[in-house]
Coordinates of C-alpha atoms in Angstrom, one line a residue:
M1 CA 4.0 13.0 -13.8
S2 CA 7.1 12.6 -15.9
V3 CA 7.0 12.2 -19.6
K4 CA 7.4 8.6 -21.0
S5 CA 7.0 7.4 -24.5
E6 CA 5.4 4.1 -23.6
T7 CA 3.2 2.6 -20.8
S8 CA 2.3 -0.9 -20.1
S9 CA 0.1 -2.6 -17.5
S10 CA 2.2 -4.3 -14.8
Q11 CA 1.3 -7.8 -13.7
G12 CA -2.1 -7.9 -12.0
F13 CA -2.8 -4.3 -12.7
K14 CA -5.2 -2.9 -15.3
I15 CA -6.8 0.5 -16.0
L16 CA -10.3 0.1 -17.5
I17 CA -11.8 3.1 -19.3
T18 CA -15.6 3.0 -19.7
A19 CA -17.8 -0.1 -19.3
E20 CA -16.8 -1.4 -22.7
E21 CA -13.5 -2.3 -21.2
A22 CA -14.6 -2.8 -17.6
Y23 CA -17.7 -5.1 -18.0
P24 CA -16.0 -7.9 -20.0
E25 CA -13.0 -7.8 -17.7
F26 CA -15.3 -8.1 -14.6
E27 CA -17.0 -11.1 -16.2
R28 CA -13.6 -12.7 -16.9
L29 CA -12.5 -12.2 -13.3
C30 CA -15.7 -13.8 -12.0
L31 CA -15.3 -16.7 -14.3
A32 CA -11.8 -17.2 -13.1
A33 CA -12.9 -17.4 -9.4
R34 CA -12.2 -20.6 -7.6
V35 CA -13.7 -20.1 -4.2
E36 CA -15.7 -16.9 -3.6
I37 CA -16.7 -13.5 -4.9
T38 CA -17.5 -10.7 -2.4
M39 CA -18.9 -7.4 -3.7
C40 CA -20.9 -4.3 -2.9
F41 CA -22.4 -1.9 -5.5
R42 CA -24.7 1.1 -5.4
V43 CA -26.4 -0.3 -8.4
F44 CA -26.2 -3.9 -9.6
D45 CA -28.7 -5.0 -12.2
P46 CA -28.6 -8.8 -12.8
W47 CA -30.4 -8.4 -16.1
T48 CA -27.4 -6.5 -17.5
R49 CA -26.2 -8.2 -20.7
L50 CA -23.0 -10.1 -20.7
R51 CA -20.3 -8.8 -23.0
S52 CA -17.2 -11.1 -23.0
P53 CA -17.1 -14.1 -25.4
D54 CA -16.6 -16.6 -22.6
A55 CA -19.5 -15.3 -20.6
R56 CA -21.7 -15.2 -23.7
E57 CA -21.1 -18.9 -24.1
I58 CA -22.8 -19.3 -20.7
G59 CA -25.9 -17.1 -21.2
V60 CA -27.2 -13.7 -22.0
T61 CA -27.3 -11.8 -18.7
W62 CA -25.7 -11.7 -15.3
V63 CA -28.5 -13.8 -13.9
D64 CA -27.1 -16.6 -16.1
L65 CA -23.6 -15.9 -15.0
I66 CA -24.5 -15.9 -11.3
E67 CA -26.4 -19.2 -11.8
H68 CA -23.4 -20.7 -13.6
L69 CA -20.9 -19.6 -10.9
L70 CA -23.1 -21.1 -8.1
R71 CA -23.3 -24.3 -10.0
Q72 CA -19.5 -24.4 -10.1
G73 CA -19.5 -24.1 -6.3
I74 CA -18.4 -20.5 -6.1
R75 CA -19.6 -18.7 -3.0
I76 CA -21.1 -15.3 -3.8
R77 CA -21.8 -12.5 -1.3
I78 CA -23.2 -9.3 -2.7
D79 CA -24.6 -6.2 -1.0
I80 CA -26.6 -3.7 -3.0
S81 CA -27.4 -0.3 -1.7
D82 CA -31.0 0.3 -0.7
F83 CA -32.6 3.8 -1.0
D84 CA -35.0 5.9 0.9
P85 CA -38.5 5.0 -0.5
V86 CA -39.8 8.5 0.0
A87 CA -37.1 10.3 -1.9
L88 CA -36.1 7.6 -4.4
P89 CA -38.9 5.1 -4.8
D90 CA -37.8 3.8 -8.2
A91 CA -34.2 3.2 -7.0
H92 CA -35.6 1.5 -3.9
R93 CA -37.7 -0.8 -6.1
D94 CA -34.8 -1.5 -8.5
T95 CA -32.6 -2.7 -5.6
W96 CA -35.2 -5.1 -4.3
A97 CA -36.0 -6.3 -7.9
A98 CA -32.2 -7.0 -8.3
V99 CA -32.1 -9.0 -5.0
R100 CA -35.1 -11.0 -6.1
A101 CA -33.5 -11.8 -9.4
L102 CA -30.3 -12.9 -7.7
H103 CA -32.1 -15.2 -5.4
A104 CA -34.0 -16.7 -8.4
A105 CA -30.6 -17.4 -9.9
G106 CA -29.6 -19.1 -6.7
E107 CA -32.7 -21.3 -6.8
L108 CA -32.1 -22.2 -10.5
S109 CA -28.5 -23.2 -9.7
G110 CA -29.5 -25.7 -7.1
R111 CA -27.0 -24.1 -4.7
P112 CA -28.9 -21.2 -3.1
D113 CA -26.9 -22.0 0.1
L114 CA -23.8 -20.5 -1.6
L115 CA -25.5 -17.1 -2.3
M116 CA -25.8 -14.2 0.1
A117 CA -27.5 -11.3 -1.6
H118 CA -28.9 -8.3 0.5
A119 CA -30.4 -4.9 0.0
I120 CA -28.6 -2.7 2.6
M121 CA -29.8 0.7 3.7
H122 CA -27.5 3.0 5.6
P123 CA -28.6 3.0 9.2
A124 CA -28.5 6.8 9.7
R125 CA -31.8 8.6 9.9
L126 CA -32.9 12.2 10.2
G127 CA -33.6 13.4 13.7
W128 CA -37.2 13.9 14.9
L129 CA -37.1 17.7 14.5
P130 CA -36.0 17.8 10.8
R131 CA -38.4 14.8 10.1
L132 CA -41.3 16.8 11.5
L133 CA -40.3 19.9 9.5
L134 CA -40.0 17.8 6.3
W135 CA -43.2 15.9 7.0
P136 CA -45.5 17.9 4.7
R137 CA -42.9 17.6 1.8
A138 CA -42.4 13.9 2.4
W139 CA -46.2 13.3 2.5
L140 CA -46.5 15.3 -0.8
E141 CA -43.8 13.2 -2.5
Q142 CA -45.4 10.0 -1.3
N143 CA -48.7 11.1 -2.7
Q144 CA -47.1 11.9 -6.0
T145 CA -45.6 8.4 -6.1
A146 CA -49.1 7.0 -5.3
E147 CA -50.7 9.0 -8.1
R148 CA -48.1 7.8 -10.6
L149 CA -48.7 4.2 -9.5
N150 CA -52.5 4.7 -9.8
T151 CA -52.0 5.3 -13.6
L152 CA -50.7 1.8 -14.0
P153 CA -52.8 -1.3 -14.6
L154 CA -53.7 -3.0 -11.3
A155 CA -51.5 -6.1 -11.9
Q156 CA -48.5 -3.9 -12.8
R157 CA -49.1 -1.7 -9.8
D158 CA -49.2 -4.6 -7.5
H159 CA -46.0 -6.1 -9.0
Y160 CA -44.2 -2.8 -8.4
L161 CA -45.3 -2.7 -4.8
R162 CA -44.1 -6.3 -4.2
E163 CA -40.7 -5.2 -5.3
A164 CA -40.7 -2.1 -3.1
P165 CA -41.3 -3.3 0.4
R166 CA -40.4 -0.1 2.3
L167 CA -42.6 1.9 0.0
R168 CA -45.5 -0.5 0.4
T169 CA -45.7 0.3 4.1
R170 CA -46.0 4.0 3.4
L171 CA -49.1 3.7 1.1
K172 CA -52.6 2.4 1.7
A173 CA -55.5 1.6 -0.6
K174 CA -58.6 3.9 -0.4
A175 CA -61.5 3.3 -2.8
A176 CA -59.2 1.1 -5.0
R177 CA -56.6 3.9 -5.2
L178 CA -53.3 4.3 -3.4
V179 CA -52.8 7.3 -1.1
A180 CA -50.0 8.2 1.2
R181 CA -50.3 7.4 4.9
V182 CA -50.3 10.5 7.0
W183 CA -48.9 8.7 10.1
P184 CA -46.4 7.6 11.2
V185 CA -43.9 10.2 10.2
P186 CA -41.6 8.4 7.7
H187 CA -38.0 7.7 8.6
L188 CA -35.7 9.6 6.1
S189 CA -32.3 8.3 5.2
P190 CA -29.7 10.9 4.4
A191 CA -26.8 8.6 3.4
T192 CA -26.2 5.6 1.1
H193 CA -23.6 3.0 0.4
H194 CA -22.1 4.5 -2.7
Q195 CA -19.0 2.2 -3.1
K196 CA -18.5 0.0 -6.2
L197 CA -16.0 -2.9 -5.7
A198 CA -15.6 -6.7 -5.9
V199 CA -12.9 -9.0 -4.5
I200 CA -12.3 -12.3 -6.2
D201 CA -10.8 -15.2 -4.1
G202 CA -9.4 -12.6 -1.7
K203 CA -6.7 -11.8 -4.2
T204 CA -8.0 -9.6 -7.0
L205 CA -9.7 -6.3 -6.5
Y206 CA -12.1 -4.6 -9.0
I207 CA -12.7 -1.0 -7.9
G208 CA -13.6 2.5 -9.1
G209 CA -16.7 4.5 -9.9
L210 CA -18.6 2.1 -12.1
D211 CA -21.8 0.3 -11.1
L212 CA -23.4 -2.5 -13.2
N213 CA -26.5 -1.8 -15.4
E214 CA -27.3 -1.0 -19.1
R215 CA -27.4 2.8 -18.4
R216 CA -23.8 2.8 -17.6
Y217 CA -22.6 0.8 -20.6
D218 CA -20.7 3.0 -23.0
G219 CA -17.5 2.8 -25.0
P220 CA -14.5 5.2 -25.4
D221 CA -15.9 6.6 -28.7
H222 CA -19.1 7.7 -26.9
D223 CA -20.9 7.6 -30.2
R224 CA -24.5 7.6 -28.9
A225 CA -27.1 10.0 -27.6
A226 CA -25.9 12.3 -24.8
D227 CA -28.1 10.7 -22.2
D228 CA -26.7 7.3 -23.1
T229 CA -23.1 8.3 -22.6
W230 CA -21.2 7.4 -19.5
H231 CA -17.5 7.8 -18.9
D232 CA -16.0 5.9 -16.0
V233 CA -12.7 4.5 -14.8
Q234 CA -12.2 1.2 -13.0
I235 CA -9.0 -0.4 -11.7
V236 CA -8.1 -4.1 -11.4
T237 CA -5.2 -4.9 -9.0
Q238 CA -3.8 -7.6 -6.8
G239 CA -1.9 -7.6 -3.5
P240 CA -2.6 -5.9 -0.2
E241 CA -5.3 -3.7 -1.6
A242 CA -7.4 -6.8 -2.4
K243 CA -7.0 -8.2 1.1
A244 CA -7.9 -4.8 2.7
A245 CA -10.9 -4.5 0.5
L246 CA -12.2 -7.9 1.4
Y247 CA -11.8 -7.1 5.1
H248 CA -13.6 -3.8 4.5
L249 CA -16.5 -5.6 2.8
Q250 CA -16.8 -7.9 5.7
T251 CA -16.8 -5.1 8.3
F252 CA -18.2 -1.9 6.9
K253 CA -21.9 -2.6 7.9
A254 CA -20.9 -3.2 11.5
V255 CA -19.0 0.1 11.5
T256 CA -22.0 2.0 10.2
H257 CA -23.9 0.5 13.2
G258 CA -21.3 1.6 15.8
A259 CA -18.4 -0.9 15.7
R260 CA -14.8 0.3 15.7
P261 CA -13.4 0.7 12.2
P262 CA -10.5 -1.5 11.4
E263 CA -7.2 0.0 10.3
L264 CA -6.5 -1.0 6.7
T265 CA -3.5 -0.7 4.4
G266 CA -4.1 -0.1 0.7
L267 CA -7.7 1.0 0.9
I268 CA -9.1 4.5 1.7
R269 CA -12.7 4.9 2.8
T270 CA -15.5 7.2 3.8
I271 CA -17.8 5.7 6.5
S272 CA -20.4 7.4 8.6
R273 CA -22.9 6.1 11.2
K274 CA -26.0 7.3 13.0
H275 CA -25.6 9.6 15.9
R276 CA -26.4 8.2 19.3
W277 CA -28.6 11.2 20.0
S278 CA -30.0 12.8 16.8
F279 CA -33.0 14.8 17.6
F280 CA -31.9 17.9 15.8
R281 CA -29.6 16.3 13.2
M282 CA -29.9 16.0 9.5
S283 CA -26.5 14.4 9.0
P284 CA -24.9 11.1 10.0
K285 CA -21.7 11.1 12.1
T286 CA -18.6 10.8 10.1
V287 CA -16.4 8.0 11.3
L288 CA -13.7 7.8 8.6
R289 CA -12.9 10.5 6.0
E290 CA -9.7 8.9 4.6
I291 CA -10.6 9.9 1.0
A292 CA -11.0 13.5 2.0
D293 CA -7.9 13.5 4.1
T294 CA -5.8 11.9 1.3
H295 CA -7.0 14.7 -1.1
A296 CA -6.1 17.4 1.5
K297 CA -2.7 16.0 2.3
S298 CA -1.9 15.4 -1.4
T299 CA -3.0 18.9 -2.3
A300 CA -0.8 20.4 0.4
N301 CA 2.2 18.5 -1.0
A302 CA 1.6 19.0 -4.7
K303 CA 4.5 20.6 -6.5
R304 CA 3.8 20.8 -10.3
L305 CA 0.4 19.5 -11.4
I306 CA -2.9 18.2 -10.0
Y307 CA -5.3 16.4 -12.3
L308 CA -8.9 15.9 -11.2
E309 CA -11.6 14.0 -13.1
T310 CA -15.0 14.0 -11.3
Q311 CA -18.7 14.0 -11.6
Y312 CA -19.2 16.7 -9.0
F313 CA -16.8 19.4 -7.8
R314 CA -18.8 20.8 -4.9
D315 CA -16.7 20.5 -1.7
A316 CA -15.8 24.1 -0.7
S317 CA -13.3 22.8 1.8
L318 CA -11.3 21.1 -1.0
A319 CA -11.6 24.1 -3.2
R320 CA -10.2 26.3 -0.5
Q321 CA -7.3 23.9 0.1
L322 CA -6.5 23.9 -3.6
A323 CA -6.7 27.7 -3.7
R324 CA -4.4 28.0 -0.7
R325 CA -1.9 25.7 -2.3
A326 CA -2.1 27.7 -5.5
R327 CA -1.2 30.9 -3.6
D328 CA 1.6 29.2 -1.7
N329 CA 3.1 27.5 -4.8
P330 CA 3.2 29.7 -8.0
E331 CA 4.6 26.7 -9.9
L332 CA 1.5 24.5 -9.3
G333 CA -1.0 23.9 -12.1
L334 CA -4.5 22.3 -12.1
I335 CA -6.5 20.4 -14.7
L336 CA -10.1 19.7 -13.7
I337 CA -12.5 17.6 -16.0
L338 CA -16.2 17.9 -15.3
P339 CA -19.4 17.0 -17.2
A340 CA -20.9 20.1 -18.8
A341 CA -23.9 19.6 -16.5
P342 CA -25.0 17.1 -13.8
E343 CA -27.1 14.2 -15.1
E344 CA -30.2 15.4 -13.2
V345 CA -29.9 18.8 -14.8
A346 CA -28.8 17.9 -18.3
F347 CA -31.4 15.1 -18.9
D348 CA -34.2 15.8 -16.5
S349 CA -37.0 18.1 -17.7
N350 CA -37.8 19.2 -14.2
P351 CA -34.7 19.2 -12.0
S352 CA -35.2 19.5 -8.2
S353 CA -34.2 22.3 -6.0
V354 CA -31.5 20.1 -4.6
A355 CA -30.0 19.8 -8.1
K356 CA -30.0 23.5 -8.3
Y357 CA -28.3 23.7 -4.9
G358 CA -25.6 21.4 -6.2
E359 CA -25.0 23.7 -9.2
Y360 CA -24.7 26.6 -6.8
L361 CA -22.1 24.8 -4.7
Q362 CA -20.1 23.8 -7.8
A363 CA -20.1 27.4 -9.2
K364 CA -18.8 28.5 -5.8
S365 CA -16.0 26.0 -5.8
V366 CA -15.1 26.7 -9.4
R367 CA -14.9 30.4 -8.6
L368 CA -12.5 29.7 -5.7
I369 CA -10.0 27.8 -7.8
T370 CA -10.2 30.1 -10.8
E371 CA -9.5 33.2 -8.7
A372 CA -6.5 31.5 -7.0
F373 CA -4.9 29.7 -10.0
G374 CA -5.6 32.3 -12.7
D375 CA -4.1 31.0 -16.0
R376 CA -2.6 28.0 -14.2
V377 CA -5.9 26.2 -14.2
F378 CA -7.8 24.6 -17.0
I379 CA -11.4 23.3 -16.5
G380 CA -12.7 21.2 -19.4
S381 CA -15.7 19.2 -20.4
P382 CA -16.0 16.6 -23.1
A383 CA -18.5 16.6 -26.0
Q384 CA -19.0 14.4 -29.0
P385 CA -17.6 15.6 -32.4
R386 CA -20.9 15.9 -34.1
K387 CA -23.6 18.6 -34.3
V388 CA -26.8 18.7 -32.4
G389 CA -29.8 20.9 -32.4
S390 CA -30.8 23.0 -29.4
G391 CA -29.9 20.6 -26.6
G392 CA -30.0 22.9 -23.6
R393 CA -27.6 21.8 -20.9
A394 CA -27.2 18.4 -22.7
S395 CA -25.1 20.2 -25.3
L396 CA -21.8 22.1 -25.3
Y397 CA -20.5 24.3 -28.2
G398 CA -23.2 22.8 -30.5
S399 CA -22.4 19.1 -29.6
P400 CA -24.0 16.5 -27.4
I401 CA -22.2 16.2 -24.0
I402 CA -20.3 13.2 -22.8
Y403 CA -21.4 12.4 -19.3
V404 CA -18.4 12.2 -16.9
H405 CA -18.9 9.9 -13.9
S406 CA -15.3 8.9 -13.2
K407 CA -13.5 9.7 -10.0
V408 CA -9.7 10.1 -10.6
S409 CA -7.3 12.4 -8.8
I410 CA -3.5 12.6 -9.7
F411 CA -1.0 14.6 -7.7
D412 CA 2.3 14.8 -9.6
D413 CA 4.2 11.5 -9.7
D414 CA 3.5 11.0 -6.0
I415 CA 0.0 9.6 -5.6
A416 CA -3.2 8.9 -7.6
V417 CA -6.6 8.1 -6.2
V418 CA -9.2 6.0 -8.1
S419 CA -12.4 5.6 -6.0
S420 CA -16.2 5.7 -5.9
A421 CA -16.1 9.2 -4.3
N422 CA -17.0 12.4 -6.0
L423 CA -15.4 15.7 -4.9
N424 CA -18.3 16.7 -2.8
G425 CA -19.3 16.7 0.9
R426 CA -21.6 13.7 0.5
S427 CA -18.8 11.5 -0.7
F428 CA -16.2 13.0 1.7
K429 CA -18.4 12.7 4.9
W430 CA -21.7 10.9 4.5
D431 CA -21.8 8.0 2.0
T432 CA -19.9 4.8 2.3
E433 CA -17.1 5.1 -0.3
A434 CA -13.9 3.1 -1.1
G435 CA -10.9 3.7 -3.3
I436 CA -7.2 2.9 -3.7
C437 CA -4.1 5.0 -3.8
L438 CA -1.5 4.4 -6.5
T439 CA 2.1 5.3 -5.5
D440 CA 4.1 3.5 -8.1
P441 CA 5.3 6.2 -10.6
D442 CA 4.8 3.9 -13.6
R443 CA 1.2 3.1 -12.6
I444 CA 0.5 6.8 -12.0
H445 CA 1.9 7.8 -15.3
E446 CA 0.0 5.0 -17.1
L447 CA -3.2 6.4 -15.5
W448 CA -2.3 9.9 -16.4
A449 CA -1.5 9.0 -20.0
R450 CA -4.8 7.0 -20.4
C451 CA -6.9 9.8 -19.1
A452 CA -5.1 12.4 -21.3
G453 CA -5.3 10.2 -24.4
Q454 CA -9.0 9.6 -23.9
W455 CA -9.9 13.3 -23.9
L456 CA -7.2 14.8 -26.1
G457 CA -7.3 12.2 -28.9
S458 CA -4.6 11.5 -31.4
G459 CA -1.7 14.0 -31.9
A460 CA -1.4 15.0 -28.3
G461 CA 2.2 15.8 -27.9
D462 CA 4.6 15.6 -25.0
D463 CA 3.6 19.1 -24.0
C464 CA 0.1 17.7 -23.0
L465 CA 1.7 15.3 -20.6
D466 CA 4.6 17.5 -19.3
P467 CA 3.4 19.0 -16.0
R468 CA 5.3 22.3 -16.9
N469 CA 3.2 22.8 -20.0
A470 CA 0.1 20.6 -19.6
V471 CA -2.4 23.3 -18.4
A472 CA -1.6 25.6 -21.4
A473 CA -1.5 22.7 -23.9
W474 CA -4.9 21.4 -22.7
R475 CA -6.4 24.9 -22.8
L476 CA -5.1 25.4 -26.4
R477 CA -6.5 22.1 -27.6
A478 CA -9.9 22.9 -26.0
Q479 CA -10.1 26.4 -27.3
A480 CA -9.1 25.2 -30.8
N481 CA -11.9 22.6 -30.7
A482 CA -14.4 25.3 -29.6
K483 CA -13.6 27.4 -32.7
V484 CA -14.2 24.8 -35.4
E485 CA -17.1 22.6 -36.5
P486 CA -17.6 19.5 -34.3
E487 CA -16.5 17.1 -37.0
E488 CA -13.2 18.9 -37.3
R489 CA -12.2 18.7 -33.7
T490 CA -9.4 16.6 -32.2
G491 CA -10.4 14.5 -29.3
F492 CA -13.4 15.4 -27.1
I493 CA -12.1 18.2 -24.8
L494 CA -13.8 21.6 -24.8
P495 CA -13.7 24.5 -22.3
Y496 CA -16.1 24.1 -19.3
A497 CA -18.9 26.6 -19.4
S498 CA -19.3 27.9 -15.8
R499 CA -21.9 30.6 -16.5
P500 CA -24.9 28.2 -16.8
A501 CA -24.2 26.8 -13.3
R502 CA -23.8 30.3 -11.9
R503 CA -27.1 31.4 -13.4
Y504 CA -29.1 28.2 -12.7
G505 CA -27.9 27.4 -9.2
H506 CA -29.3 28.8 -6.0
T507 CA -28.7 28.2 -2.3
L508 CA -31.0 26.3 0.1
P509 CA -30.7 27.9 3.5
G510 CA -30.6 25.3 6.3
V511 CA -29.8 22.4 4.0
P512 CA -26.3 20.9 4.7
E513 CA -23.8 21.1 1.8
E514 CA -23.2 17.4 2.2
M515 CA -26.8 16.7 1.0
V516 CA -25.6 17.1 -2.6

C-alpha cells in the first residue's frame, strides 16, 4: 500500500461507498442494459425508492424500474434468498412478497416472459437427529410466531400467510386461532445464499456486501439514528470478473444440489451443498472455500500491513493464521474495523443466545490477534460526531454507533478482496458467497485511500496511509477522538471496546461455530 497523492477510477472500475453512491449507480447500470440483467441478492425489496435522476423520471420504486426495463425488451433473471420459516419467518415472508411484486411488475409490463424471479432456499437441511433434538425449540418458536399473527386483524393475518408459503404449512387454525403443528418435524435450513451481485449484459459486474432495501440506505455522513446507519462497499468492474460472475450465477444452484463446481477466473466463492447422508449433521458440506483460502494465503504472504473491514470477526481459524503471521513477521501491522456491536445486539431489545454466542466467538478472535500483534494492531469502530443519551450497545464513547456491514480485506499492495463474506465460519464454509480480488496496485491503493478517508476524515496525513506508520497513526487519531467531545472529533474512528463482548458473550456447547 504505497503512498500516492491522487487516485482516480480506471475505465470500467468504480468503488462505491454506502448506498448513497451504490444505489444510483446500480440504477444507471440497469438503465444502460441492452440485452439482459442477471442477479442474486440475499435481500432485494422492489419497493425500494429510486435515487438517480434518470430512474426517477421513470417512476418511484424498483417495481417501476423493473416494469420499464421489461417494456424495453430487457431480459431479467433474479434469485432472492429464501429463509427458514421457523427461525426467520419475517425474512421468509419478505422474500416471497418481493417475488410477488416482481411478477406483478412483469404482468404490468406486458412482457412477463422476459422475467425469471425466484425465491431460492439453500438445499442443505439438518439431519434427523439434530432435528429431533431441536423439535421442542422449533415448535415453541412456531407457536410464538402463531401468537404474534393472532394479534393481527384477520385480513392482515391471512395476507401475511399468503406471502409466507412455507410458514403456512407449519401452522393450522384451531378455534379461529393459529397454532403450530406438532407433526411432522420441520425441516431446518442451516445455510443461505448470502451473495449480492448483478451482471449487466455479461460485461459489467456490480458486487460487494450491499443488498437492496430502505434499511440499507445511508450516506457517507451517516447523520441519522444509529439503527438507520449502514456502511457498505460495492465494486463496479468490467472484464473477466463479469464473465465469471455470470457463469457463477448460472451454475451455483446446481452446485449446491451436487453438480461439479466450474473453475472460474476472477471470482472467488463459498459454496456448500447438502450431505448425501446427514443423519447426525447440523452443517452442510463445504464444496468451495475460495474466499477463506484467499484470506489464508494472503495472510501468510503479508509483509507490512493488513487492513480488514467487516461486520463480524468470528473465525478462530483466520484469527490464528493472523496471529501466526504476526509472530513470524515482526514488521507486520494490522488494522481491523468492526461495528461497536452486532446489529442484533445493538438494536434488539432481546438478543438471542445465538447472538451472544457470536459475541463470545468474536471476543475470542480479538484476543488471539491482540496477544500476537501487541501494539502492531489497531481495532477501531466508527461513531457519529454527536452526543447521545444512554444508548447501551448502540453507543460508543457517548455517540451513536455507525453500523459497519462492509466486507473489505487489503493485504499490502498485493491483493484486496471485496465480497459478500464476513470473516466468520458461516461465510467461509456454509453460505453461498461471492467476491472479487483486486491485484492492480492502483486499484488497491484507491480502495485503501477511500476506506481510510471515510473513517479518518479530513486532515489524515501520509502517515495514515503509509504501511510503516498506519497502525500508530490510526490509533492516535482514534484515541484523540475518544478524549474530546463528539462535535470536536475528526472523522468517525474510535477505539473498539472489546470488554462488552467479553462480558456479554457466552458459549453454546454442541453448536457449530459456523452457525454464527
